[in-house]
XYZ file of C-alpha atoms in Angstrom:
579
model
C -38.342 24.636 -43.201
C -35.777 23.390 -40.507
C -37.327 21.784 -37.267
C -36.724 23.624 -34.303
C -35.166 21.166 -31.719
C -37.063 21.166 -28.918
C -35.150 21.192 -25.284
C -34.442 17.697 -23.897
C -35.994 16.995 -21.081
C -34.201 15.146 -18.308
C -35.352 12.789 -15.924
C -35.637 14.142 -12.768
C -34.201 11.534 -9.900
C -34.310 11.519 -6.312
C -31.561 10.454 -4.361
C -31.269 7.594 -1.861
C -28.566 8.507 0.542
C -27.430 4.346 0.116
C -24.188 4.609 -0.436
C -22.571 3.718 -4.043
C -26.256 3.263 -5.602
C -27.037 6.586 -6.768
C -23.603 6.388 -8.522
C -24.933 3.055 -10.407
C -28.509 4.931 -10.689
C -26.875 8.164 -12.067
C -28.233 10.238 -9.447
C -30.603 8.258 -7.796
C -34.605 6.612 -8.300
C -36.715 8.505 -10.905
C -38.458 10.847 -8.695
C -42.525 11.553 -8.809
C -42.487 7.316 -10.045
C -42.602 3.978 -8.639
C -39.190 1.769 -8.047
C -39.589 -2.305 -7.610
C -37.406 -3.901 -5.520
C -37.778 -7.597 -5.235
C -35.792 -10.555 -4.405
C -35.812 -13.854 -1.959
C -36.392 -13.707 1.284
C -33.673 -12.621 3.534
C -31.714 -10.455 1.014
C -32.496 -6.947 2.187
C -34.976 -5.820 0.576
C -37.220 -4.058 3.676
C -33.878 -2.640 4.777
C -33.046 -1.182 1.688
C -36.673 0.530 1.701
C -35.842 1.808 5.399
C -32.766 2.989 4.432
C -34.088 4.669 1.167
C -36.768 6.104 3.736
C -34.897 7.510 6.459
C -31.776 8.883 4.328
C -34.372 11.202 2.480
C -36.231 12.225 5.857
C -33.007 12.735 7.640
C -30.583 14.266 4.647
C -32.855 15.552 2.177
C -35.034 17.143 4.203
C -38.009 14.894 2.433
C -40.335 13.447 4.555
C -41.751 9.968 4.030
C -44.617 6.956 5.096
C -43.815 3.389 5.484
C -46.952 1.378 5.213
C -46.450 -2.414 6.222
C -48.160 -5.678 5.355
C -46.469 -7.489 8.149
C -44.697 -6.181 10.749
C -46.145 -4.041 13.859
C -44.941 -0.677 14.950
C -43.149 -2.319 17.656
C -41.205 -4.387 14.816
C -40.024 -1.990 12.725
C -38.608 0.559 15.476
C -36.556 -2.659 16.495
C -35.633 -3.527 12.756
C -34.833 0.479 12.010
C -32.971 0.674 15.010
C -30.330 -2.235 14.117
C -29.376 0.404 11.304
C -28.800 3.157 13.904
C -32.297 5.385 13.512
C -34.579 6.296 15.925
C -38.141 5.777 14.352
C -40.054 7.237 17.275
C -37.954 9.742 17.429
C -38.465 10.650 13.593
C -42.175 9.729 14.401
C -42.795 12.836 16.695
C -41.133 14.889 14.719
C -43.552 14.230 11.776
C -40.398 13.465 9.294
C -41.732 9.722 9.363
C -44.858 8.396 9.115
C -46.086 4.399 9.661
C -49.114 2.670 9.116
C -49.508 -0.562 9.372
C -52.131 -2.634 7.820
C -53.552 -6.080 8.719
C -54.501 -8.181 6.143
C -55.930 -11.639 7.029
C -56.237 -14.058 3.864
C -58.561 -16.081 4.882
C -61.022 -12.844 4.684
C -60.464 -12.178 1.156
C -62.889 -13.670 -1.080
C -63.135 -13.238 -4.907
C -66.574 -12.391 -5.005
C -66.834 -9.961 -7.698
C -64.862 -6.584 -7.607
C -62.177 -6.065 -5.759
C -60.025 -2.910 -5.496
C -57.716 -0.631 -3.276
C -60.034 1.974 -3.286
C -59.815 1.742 1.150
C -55.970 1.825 0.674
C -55.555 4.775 -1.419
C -57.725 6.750 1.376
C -55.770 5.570 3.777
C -52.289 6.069 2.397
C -53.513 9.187 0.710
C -54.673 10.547 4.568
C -50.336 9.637 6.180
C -49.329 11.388 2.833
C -51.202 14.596 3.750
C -50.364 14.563 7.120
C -46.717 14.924 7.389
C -46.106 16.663 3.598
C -44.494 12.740 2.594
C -42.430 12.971 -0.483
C -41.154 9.213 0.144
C -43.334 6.315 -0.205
C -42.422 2.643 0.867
C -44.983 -0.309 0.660
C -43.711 -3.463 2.223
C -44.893 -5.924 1.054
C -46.682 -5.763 -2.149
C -47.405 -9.412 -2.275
C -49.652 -8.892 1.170
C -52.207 -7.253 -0.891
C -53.404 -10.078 -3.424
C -52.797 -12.868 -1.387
C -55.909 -14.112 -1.102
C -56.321 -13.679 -4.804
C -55.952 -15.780 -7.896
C -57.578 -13.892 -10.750
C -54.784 -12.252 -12.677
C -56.645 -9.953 -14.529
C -57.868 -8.261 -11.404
C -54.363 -8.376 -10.025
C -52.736 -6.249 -13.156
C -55.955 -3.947 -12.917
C -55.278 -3.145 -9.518
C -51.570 -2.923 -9.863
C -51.590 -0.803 -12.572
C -54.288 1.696 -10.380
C -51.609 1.468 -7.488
C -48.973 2.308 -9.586
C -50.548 5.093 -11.362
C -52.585 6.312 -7.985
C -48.600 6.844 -6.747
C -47.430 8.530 -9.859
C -50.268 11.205 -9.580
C -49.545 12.001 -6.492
C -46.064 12.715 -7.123
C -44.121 11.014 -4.557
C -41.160 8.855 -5.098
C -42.400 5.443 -3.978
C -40.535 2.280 -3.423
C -42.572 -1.361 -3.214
C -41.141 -4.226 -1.864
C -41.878 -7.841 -3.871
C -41.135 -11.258 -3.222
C -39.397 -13.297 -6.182
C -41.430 -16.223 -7.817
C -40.641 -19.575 -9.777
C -38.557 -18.298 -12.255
C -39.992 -14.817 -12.275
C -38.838 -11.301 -10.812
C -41.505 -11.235 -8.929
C -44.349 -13.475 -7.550
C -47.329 -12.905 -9.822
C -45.161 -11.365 -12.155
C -46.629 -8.453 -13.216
C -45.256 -5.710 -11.055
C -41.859 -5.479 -13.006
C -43.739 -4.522 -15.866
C -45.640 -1.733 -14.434
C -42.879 -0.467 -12.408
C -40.914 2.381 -13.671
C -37.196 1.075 -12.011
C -36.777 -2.910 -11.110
C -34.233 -2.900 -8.829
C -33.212 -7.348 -8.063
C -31.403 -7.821 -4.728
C -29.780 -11.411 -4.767
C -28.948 -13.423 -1.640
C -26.931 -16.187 -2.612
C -24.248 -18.904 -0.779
C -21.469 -20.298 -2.997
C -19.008 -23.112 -1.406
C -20.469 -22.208 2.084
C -19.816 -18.616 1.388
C -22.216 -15.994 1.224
C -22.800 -12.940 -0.985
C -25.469 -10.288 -1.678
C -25.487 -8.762 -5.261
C -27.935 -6.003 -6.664
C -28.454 -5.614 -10.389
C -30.761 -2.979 -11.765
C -32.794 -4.498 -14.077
C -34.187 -2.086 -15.490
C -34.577 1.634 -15.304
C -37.149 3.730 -17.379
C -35.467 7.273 -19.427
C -32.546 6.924 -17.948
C -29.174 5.002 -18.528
C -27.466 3.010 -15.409
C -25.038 0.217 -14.371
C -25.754 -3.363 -15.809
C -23.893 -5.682 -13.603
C -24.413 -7.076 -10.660
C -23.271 -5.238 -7.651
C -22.372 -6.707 -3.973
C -23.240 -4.710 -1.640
C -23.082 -5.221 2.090
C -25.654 -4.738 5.272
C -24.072 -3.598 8.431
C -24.469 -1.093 11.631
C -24.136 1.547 8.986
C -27.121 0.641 6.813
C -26.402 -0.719 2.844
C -23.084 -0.138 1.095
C -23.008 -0.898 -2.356
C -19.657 -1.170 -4.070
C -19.705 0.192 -8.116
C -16.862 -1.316 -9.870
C -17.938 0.239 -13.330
C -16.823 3.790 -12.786
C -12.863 3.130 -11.791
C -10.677 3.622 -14.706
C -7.259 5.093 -15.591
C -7.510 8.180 -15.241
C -6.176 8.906 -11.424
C -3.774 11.545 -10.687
C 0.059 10.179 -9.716
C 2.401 11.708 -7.272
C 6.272 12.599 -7.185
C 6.625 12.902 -3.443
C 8.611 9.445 -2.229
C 8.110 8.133 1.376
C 10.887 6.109 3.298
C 10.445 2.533 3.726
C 11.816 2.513 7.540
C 15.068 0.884 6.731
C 17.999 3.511 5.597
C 19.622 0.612 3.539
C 16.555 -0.396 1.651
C 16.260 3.607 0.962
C 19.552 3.440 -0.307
C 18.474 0.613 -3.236
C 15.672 2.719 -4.618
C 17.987 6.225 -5.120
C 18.074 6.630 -1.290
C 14.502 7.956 -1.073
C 12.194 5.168 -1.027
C 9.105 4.559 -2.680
C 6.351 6.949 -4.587
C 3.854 7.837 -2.704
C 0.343 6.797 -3.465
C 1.806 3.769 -4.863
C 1.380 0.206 -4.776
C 4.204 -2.177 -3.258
C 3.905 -6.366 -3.386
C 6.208 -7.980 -0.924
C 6.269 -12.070 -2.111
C 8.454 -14.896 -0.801
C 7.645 -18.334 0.532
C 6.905 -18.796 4.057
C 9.202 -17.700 7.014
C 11.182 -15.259 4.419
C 10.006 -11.779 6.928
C 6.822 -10.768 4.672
C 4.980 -9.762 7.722
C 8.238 -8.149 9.408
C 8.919 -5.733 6.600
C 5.470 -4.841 6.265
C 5.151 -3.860 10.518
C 8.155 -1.923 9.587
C 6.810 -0.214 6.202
C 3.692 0.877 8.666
C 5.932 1.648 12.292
C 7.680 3.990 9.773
C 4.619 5.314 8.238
C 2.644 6.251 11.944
C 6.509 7.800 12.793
C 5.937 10.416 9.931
C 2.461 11.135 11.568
C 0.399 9.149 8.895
C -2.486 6.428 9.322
C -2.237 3.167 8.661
C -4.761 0.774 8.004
C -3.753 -2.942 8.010
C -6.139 -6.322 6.520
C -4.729 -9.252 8.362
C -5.849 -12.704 7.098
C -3.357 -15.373 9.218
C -2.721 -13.235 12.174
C -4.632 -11.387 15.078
C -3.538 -7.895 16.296
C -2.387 -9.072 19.549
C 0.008 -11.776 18.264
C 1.057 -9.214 15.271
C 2.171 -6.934 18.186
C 3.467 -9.144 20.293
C 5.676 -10.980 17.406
C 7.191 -7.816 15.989
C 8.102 -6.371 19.456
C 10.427 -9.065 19.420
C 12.218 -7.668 16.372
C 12.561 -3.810 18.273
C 9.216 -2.747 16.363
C 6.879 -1.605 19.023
C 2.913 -0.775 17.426
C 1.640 -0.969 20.840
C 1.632 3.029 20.798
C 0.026 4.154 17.348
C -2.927 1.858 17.716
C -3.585 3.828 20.983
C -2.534 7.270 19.355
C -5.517 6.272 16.364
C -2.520 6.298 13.626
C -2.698 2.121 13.277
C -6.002 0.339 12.816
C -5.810 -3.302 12.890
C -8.645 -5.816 10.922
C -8.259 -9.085 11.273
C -10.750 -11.479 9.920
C -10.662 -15.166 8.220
C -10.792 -15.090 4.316
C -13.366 -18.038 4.352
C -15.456 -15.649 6.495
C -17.443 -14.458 3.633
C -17.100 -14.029 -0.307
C -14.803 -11.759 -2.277
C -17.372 -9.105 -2.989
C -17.921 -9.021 0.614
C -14.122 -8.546 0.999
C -13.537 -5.584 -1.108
C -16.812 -3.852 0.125
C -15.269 -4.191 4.107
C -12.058 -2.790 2.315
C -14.096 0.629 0.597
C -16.097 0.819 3.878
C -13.016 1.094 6.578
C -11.252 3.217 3.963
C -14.092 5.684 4.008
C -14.419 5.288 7.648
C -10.484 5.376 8.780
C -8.931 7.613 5.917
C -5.511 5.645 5.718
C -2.315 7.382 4.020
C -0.919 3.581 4.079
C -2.996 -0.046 3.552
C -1.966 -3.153 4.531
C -2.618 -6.170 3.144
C -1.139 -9.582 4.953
C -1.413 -11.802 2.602
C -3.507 -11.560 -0.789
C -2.301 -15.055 -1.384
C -5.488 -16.183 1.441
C -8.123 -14.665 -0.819
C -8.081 -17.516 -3.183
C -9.985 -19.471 -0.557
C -12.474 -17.608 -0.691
C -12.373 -17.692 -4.968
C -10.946 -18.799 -7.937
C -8.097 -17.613 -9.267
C -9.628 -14.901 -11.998
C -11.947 -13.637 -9.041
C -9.224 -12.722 -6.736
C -7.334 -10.851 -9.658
C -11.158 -9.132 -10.504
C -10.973 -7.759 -7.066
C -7.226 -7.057 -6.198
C -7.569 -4.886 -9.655
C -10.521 -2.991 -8.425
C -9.185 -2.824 -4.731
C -5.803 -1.724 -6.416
C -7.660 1.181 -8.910
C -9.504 2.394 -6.552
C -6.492 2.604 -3.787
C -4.733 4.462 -6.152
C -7.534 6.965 -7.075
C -7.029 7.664 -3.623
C -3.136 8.721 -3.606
C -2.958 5.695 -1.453
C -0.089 3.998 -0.376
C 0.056 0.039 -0.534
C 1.434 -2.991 0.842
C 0.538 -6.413 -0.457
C 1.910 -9.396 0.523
C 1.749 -12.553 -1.010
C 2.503 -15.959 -0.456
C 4.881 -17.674 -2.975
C 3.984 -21.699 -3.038
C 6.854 -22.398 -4.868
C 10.854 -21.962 -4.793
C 11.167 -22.789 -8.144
C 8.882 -20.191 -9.571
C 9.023 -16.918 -7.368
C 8.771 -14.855 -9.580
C 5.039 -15.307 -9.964
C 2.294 -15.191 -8.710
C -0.859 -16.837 -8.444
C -3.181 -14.162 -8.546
C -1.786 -12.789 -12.044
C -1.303 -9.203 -10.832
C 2.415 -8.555 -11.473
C 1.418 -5.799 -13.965
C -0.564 -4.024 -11.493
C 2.197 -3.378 -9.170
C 4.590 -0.270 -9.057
C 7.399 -1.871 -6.924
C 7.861 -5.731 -6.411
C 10.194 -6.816 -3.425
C 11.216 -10.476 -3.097
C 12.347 -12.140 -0.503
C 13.860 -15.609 -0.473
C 15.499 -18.174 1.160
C 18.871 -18.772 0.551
C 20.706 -22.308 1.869
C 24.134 -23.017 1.634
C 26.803 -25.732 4.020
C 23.230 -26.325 5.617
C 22.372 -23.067 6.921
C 19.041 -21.273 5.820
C 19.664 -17.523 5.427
C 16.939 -14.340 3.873
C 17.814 -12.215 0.793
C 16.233 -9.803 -0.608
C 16.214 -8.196 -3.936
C 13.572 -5.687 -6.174
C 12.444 -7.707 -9.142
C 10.907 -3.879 -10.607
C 10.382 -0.418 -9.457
C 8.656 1.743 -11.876
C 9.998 5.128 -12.669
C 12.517 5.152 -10.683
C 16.451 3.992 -10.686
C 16.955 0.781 -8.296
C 19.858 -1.530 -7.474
C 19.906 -4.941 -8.843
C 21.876 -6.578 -6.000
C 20.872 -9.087 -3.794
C 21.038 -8.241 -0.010
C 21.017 -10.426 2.799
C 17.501 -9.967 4.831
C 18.589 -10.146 8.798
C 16.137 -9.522 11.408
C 17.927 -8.548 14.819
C 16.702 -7.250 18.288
C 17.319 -3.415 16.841
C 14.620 -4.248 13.472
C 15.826 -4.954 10.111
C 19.553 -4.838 8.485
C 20.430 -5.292 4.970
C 24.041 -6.266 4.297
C 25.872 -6.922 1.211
C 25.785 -10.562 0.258
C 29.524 -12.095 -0.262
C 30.483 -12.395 -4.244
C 34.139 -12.225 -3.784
C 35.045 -15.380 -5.350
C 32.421 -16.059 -7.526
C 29.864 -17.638 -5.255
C 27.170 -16.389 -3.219
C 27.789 -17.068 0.022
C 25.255 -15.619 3.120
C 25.029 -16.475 7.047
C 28.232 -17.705 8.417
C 29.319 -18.990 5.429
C 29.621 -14.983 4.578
C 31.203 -14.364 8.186
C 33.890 -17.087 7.723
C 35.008 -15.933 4.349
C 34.743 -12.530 5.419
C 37.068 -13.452 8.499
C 38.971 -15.387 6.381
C 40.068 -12.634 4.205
C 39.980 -10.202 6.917
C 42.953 -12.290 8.367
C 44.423 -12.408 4.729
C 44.815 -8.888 4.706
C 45.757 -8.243 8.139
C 48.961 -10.647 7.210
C 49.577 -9.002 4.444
C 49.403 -5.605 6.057
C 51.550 -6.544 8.872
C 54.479 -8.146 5.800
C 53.971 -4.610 4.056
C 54.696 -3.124 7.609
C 57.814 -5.319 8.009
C 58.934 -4.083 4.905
C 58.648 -0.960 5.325
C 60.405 -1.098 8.561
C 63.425 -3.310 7.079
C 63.466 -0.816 4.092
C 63.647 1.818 6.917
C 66.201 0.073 8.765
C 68.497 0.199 5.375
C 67.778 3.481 4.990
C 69.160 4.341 8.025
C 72.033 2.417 7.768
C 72.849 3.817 4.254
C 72.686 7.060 5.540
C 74.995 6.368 8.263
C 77.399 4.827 6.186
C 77.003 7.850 3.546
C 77.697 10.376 7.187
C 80.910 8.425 7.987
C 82.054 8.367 4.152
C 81.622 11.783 4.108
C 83.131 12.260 7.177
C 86.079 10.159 6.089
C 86.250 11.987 2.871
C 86.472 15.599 4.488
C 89.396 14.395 6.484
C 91.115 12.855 3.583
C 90.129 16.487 1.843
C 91.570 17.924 5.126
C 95.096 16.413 4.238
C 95.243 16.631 1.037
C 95.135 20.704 1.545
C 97.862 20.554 3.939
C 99.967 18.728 1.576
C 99.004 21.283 -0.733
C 99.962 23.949 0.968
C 103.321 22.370 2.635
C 104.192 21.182 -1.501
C 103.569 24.750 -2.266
C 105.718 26.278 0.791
C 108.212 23.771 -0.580
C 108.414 24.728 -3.812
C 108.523 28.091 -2.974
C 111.836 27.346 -0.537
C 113.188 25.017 -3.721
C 112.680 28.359 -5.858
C 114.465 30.229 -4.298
C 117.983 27.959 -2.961
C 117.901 27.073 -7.118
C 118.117 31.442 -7.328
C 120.638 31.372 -4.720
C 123.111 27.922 -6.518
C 122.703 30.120 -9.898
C 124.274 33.371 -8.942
C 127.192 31.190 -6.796
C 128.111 29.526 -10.142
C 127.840 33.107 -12.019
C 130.987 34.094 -9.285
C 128.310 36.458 -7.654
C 128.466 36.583 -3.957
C 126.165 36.463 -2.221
C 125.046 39.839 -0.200
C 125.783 40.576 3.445
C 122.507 39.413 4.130
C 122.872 36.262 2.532
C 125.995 35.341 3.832
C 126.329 33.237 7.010
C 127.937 35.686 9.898
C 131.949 34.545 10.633
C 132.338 34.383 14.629
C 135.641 35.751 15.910
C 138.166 33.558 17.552
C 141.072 33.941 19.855
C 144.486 33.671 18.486
């Protein structure tokens, strides 16, 4: 007889509003049951309750009670309010509900029983008063302190824990971390249904908070540790698990800002949505060409967001109005937000989380990046690529576009670079120095451009009072010449060919000249023919008259000799004369 499968049933969670954790969570803390989070002191953890608390009350229409160990009324309004929530404001409106409790530990005495019999009434009475569906006990440690009899401890825990559980709320409890323990009596991680570890540490003078979920009853979840970030805007916790390759691609190209770099990649610039890595040692125009990537960018009506690590935004705008490239404008019109902020101001993770949060916040079409090269101080090598990959995924998830510059150490190896990311970027641009009858001049060439067709040339990088120009380096004679090494051989043959146009022109006018005087010469032969022609018919004619006038005296001598005279009308007339 087959077994009929019975439905699975899912765990129901609850979610926390903190952003990026109920993607790690899958949805969020198991709901109706009791979530641990513990840690050192100092790494967030009654924040991350508040937060947990107030996100529910204010989004998800849940309300909750915050019952503290340690802090007054007075203290937490001022603690909730550094994360931009009004408690007594929630307070009237019975979405939150506080209690705090005062326990001395000098007044706790192990003399027989002890139990939180007084609590549960208590917290059971702020439960029932506002409808609380959130629970957050801070700190859990406050309880037992007074206490060494562990047996007594797990008794009581394990009543707390299960008291919570029946009532069905979704609780959170705050615990300090022991020696070598998750917690400080170590116990509460193994009653609690979700251990959530918040980590507060300081590498090389830099500082980092992590999160790792360390474990997570009936329900799968993320495994590594997490940074995540405390600002104005409450917790922001970055998941680096979930990017893959699987984000869409577009076919739409943007211009660059200079019509002669257009012209190199088919004459319509780069793919949108991808990612572009401008390298070159220092003083090549890295910075330059990315002002003008983003000056073009706000011109089309887009946002820009540009990460500057050497630079601030006043002497960024300052030094590119010098080149014709005014920003002044779109940072007032909203299109260009500047960030400018040390590298060694705080660790990588910290980095890439202040990237996702002013991505969120801003909504760029373009990001800036000047230079990733400054990252390595605050990481190794493999770090920096960790993060530029994840920062680079999740920028193209996004359809958006990218600029990355980076700092090449090295003439002798440029193309390379430190960070190992080369096969991460769409379209590399190099620029470079080029030095020649001591004179230091900029070229510029693309070392790759995927799917797309791209010269191979090398043009001459020039930075003038009108922006950037591009102009054919000089190959003419086999050497690569640039700067006014370019502008002499290019005057140089200029005047070549101006002599030899004006000896083709001299030619042509001698050859004219002959011409002319052939022709004349041909006119007067011509002429002098016709006349000869001229006379040569009248002697003609005047032979023929002759012969005709022969003819006829030979007639005239043949009939004489025949004894014919000659008729009256040939004869001469005989005059009469006197005798």
């Amino acid at each position: 007889m087959a077994k009929k499968k019975r439905a699975a049933v899912r765990l129901e969670k609850c979610q926390t509003g903190i952003k990026g954790l109920d993607e790690i969570t899958k949805g969020g803390l198991p709901r109706g049951r009791t979530t641990l989070i513990c840690g050192s002191a100092g790494c967030g953890k009654t924040l991350f309750a508040m937060e947990f608390l107030m996100r529910g009350a204010l989004d998800y229409k849940e309300p909750g009670v915050f019952m503290t160990f340690e802090e007054t009324p007075d203290d937490l309004a001022k603690n909730f309010i550094s994360l931009g929530f009004d408690l007594p404001d929630l307070v009237s409106r019975g979405l939150i509900s506080t209690d705090h409790v005062y326990i001395e530990r000098s007044e706790i005495e192990e003399t027989g029983e002890y139990d939180l019999e007084g609590l549960f009434i208590r917290l059971g009475n702020a439960i029932d008063s506002i409808g609380a569906k959130r629970v957050v006990l801070d700190t859990i440690e406050a309880l037992f302190s007074g206490l060494s009899n562990t047996a007594i401890i797990r008794a009581e825990l394990r009543r707390l824990f299960h008291w919570l559980k029946e009532r069905g709320v979704t609780a959170v409890v705050t615990g300090e971390s022991g020696d070598n323990m998750l917690t400080r009596y170590g116990l509460e991680e193994y009653v609690a249904d979700c251990v959530i570890l918040l980590d507060f540490r300081v590498e090389k003078q830099i500082s980092t908070r992590r999160l790792r979920i360390v474990k997570y009853r009936g329900s799968s979840h993320g495994a590594d540790e997490y940074p995540f970030l405390i600002d104005e805007g409450g917790l922001s916790i970055l998941p680096i698990t979930s990017l893959g390759l699987d984000y869409p691609v577009s076919t739409q190209r943007v211009s660059t800002g200079i019509p002669k770099l257009d012209a190199m990649f088919e004459g319509k610039g780069f793919y949108r949505g991808s990612t572009i890595l401008i390298s070159g040692t220092a003083g090549t125009g890295k910075t330059s060409l990315q002002a003008t990537f983003a000056d073009a960018a706000c011109r089309r009506g887009e946002r820009c967001l540009y990460f500057a690590f050497e630079e601030s935004p006043s002497q960024i705008i300052r030094n590119m109005a010098s080149i014709g490239i005014h920003l002044t404008k779109w940072v007032q019109k909203g299109l260009l937000k500047f960030h400018s902020v040390r590298p060694s101001l705080y660790g990588l993770e910290m980095h890439l989380l202040t990237f996702h949060r002013m991505l969120e916040e801003f909504h760029p079409d373009v990001f800036i990046v000047d230079p990733i090269s400054n990252l390595s101080a605050a990481g190794s090598e493999a770090e920096v690529k960790s993060i530029l990959t994840r920062l680079i995924d999740y920028l193209k998830m996004k359809k958006i576009t990218t600029f990355l510059t980076d700092l090449t150490r090295t003439e002798d190896n440029l193309e390379h670079t430190s960070e190992e990311i080369s096969s991460l970027i769409d379209t590399w641009l190099l620029l470079r120095d080029i030095e020649l009858n001591g004179e230091r001049n900029r070229g510029l060439y693309i070392l790759k451009s995927r799917g797309m067709a791209h010269s191979n040339q090398i043009q001459e990088f020039l930075l003038t009072d009108l922006g950037i120009d591009l102009i054919d380096i000089y190959t003419g004679t086999g050497a690569v010449l640039t700067g006014s090494a370019r502008a002499a051989q290019e005057a140089s043959e200029k005047a070549k060919e101006l002599t030899a146009q004006r000896e083709a022109e001299r030619r042509l006018r001698e050859q004219e000249r002959k011409r002319n005087a052939l022709e004349t010469k041909i006119a007067a032969l011509r002429a002098e023919f016709a006349m000869e022609t001229q006379e040569v018919q009248l002697m003609a004619e005047e032979e023929r008259k002759r012969q005709v006038i022969l003819k006829e005296d030979h007639s005239k001598m043949a009939r004489l000799r025949r004894g014919k005279p000659l008729s009256p009308r040939a004869l001469p007339s005989k005059k009469k004369t006197k005798g």
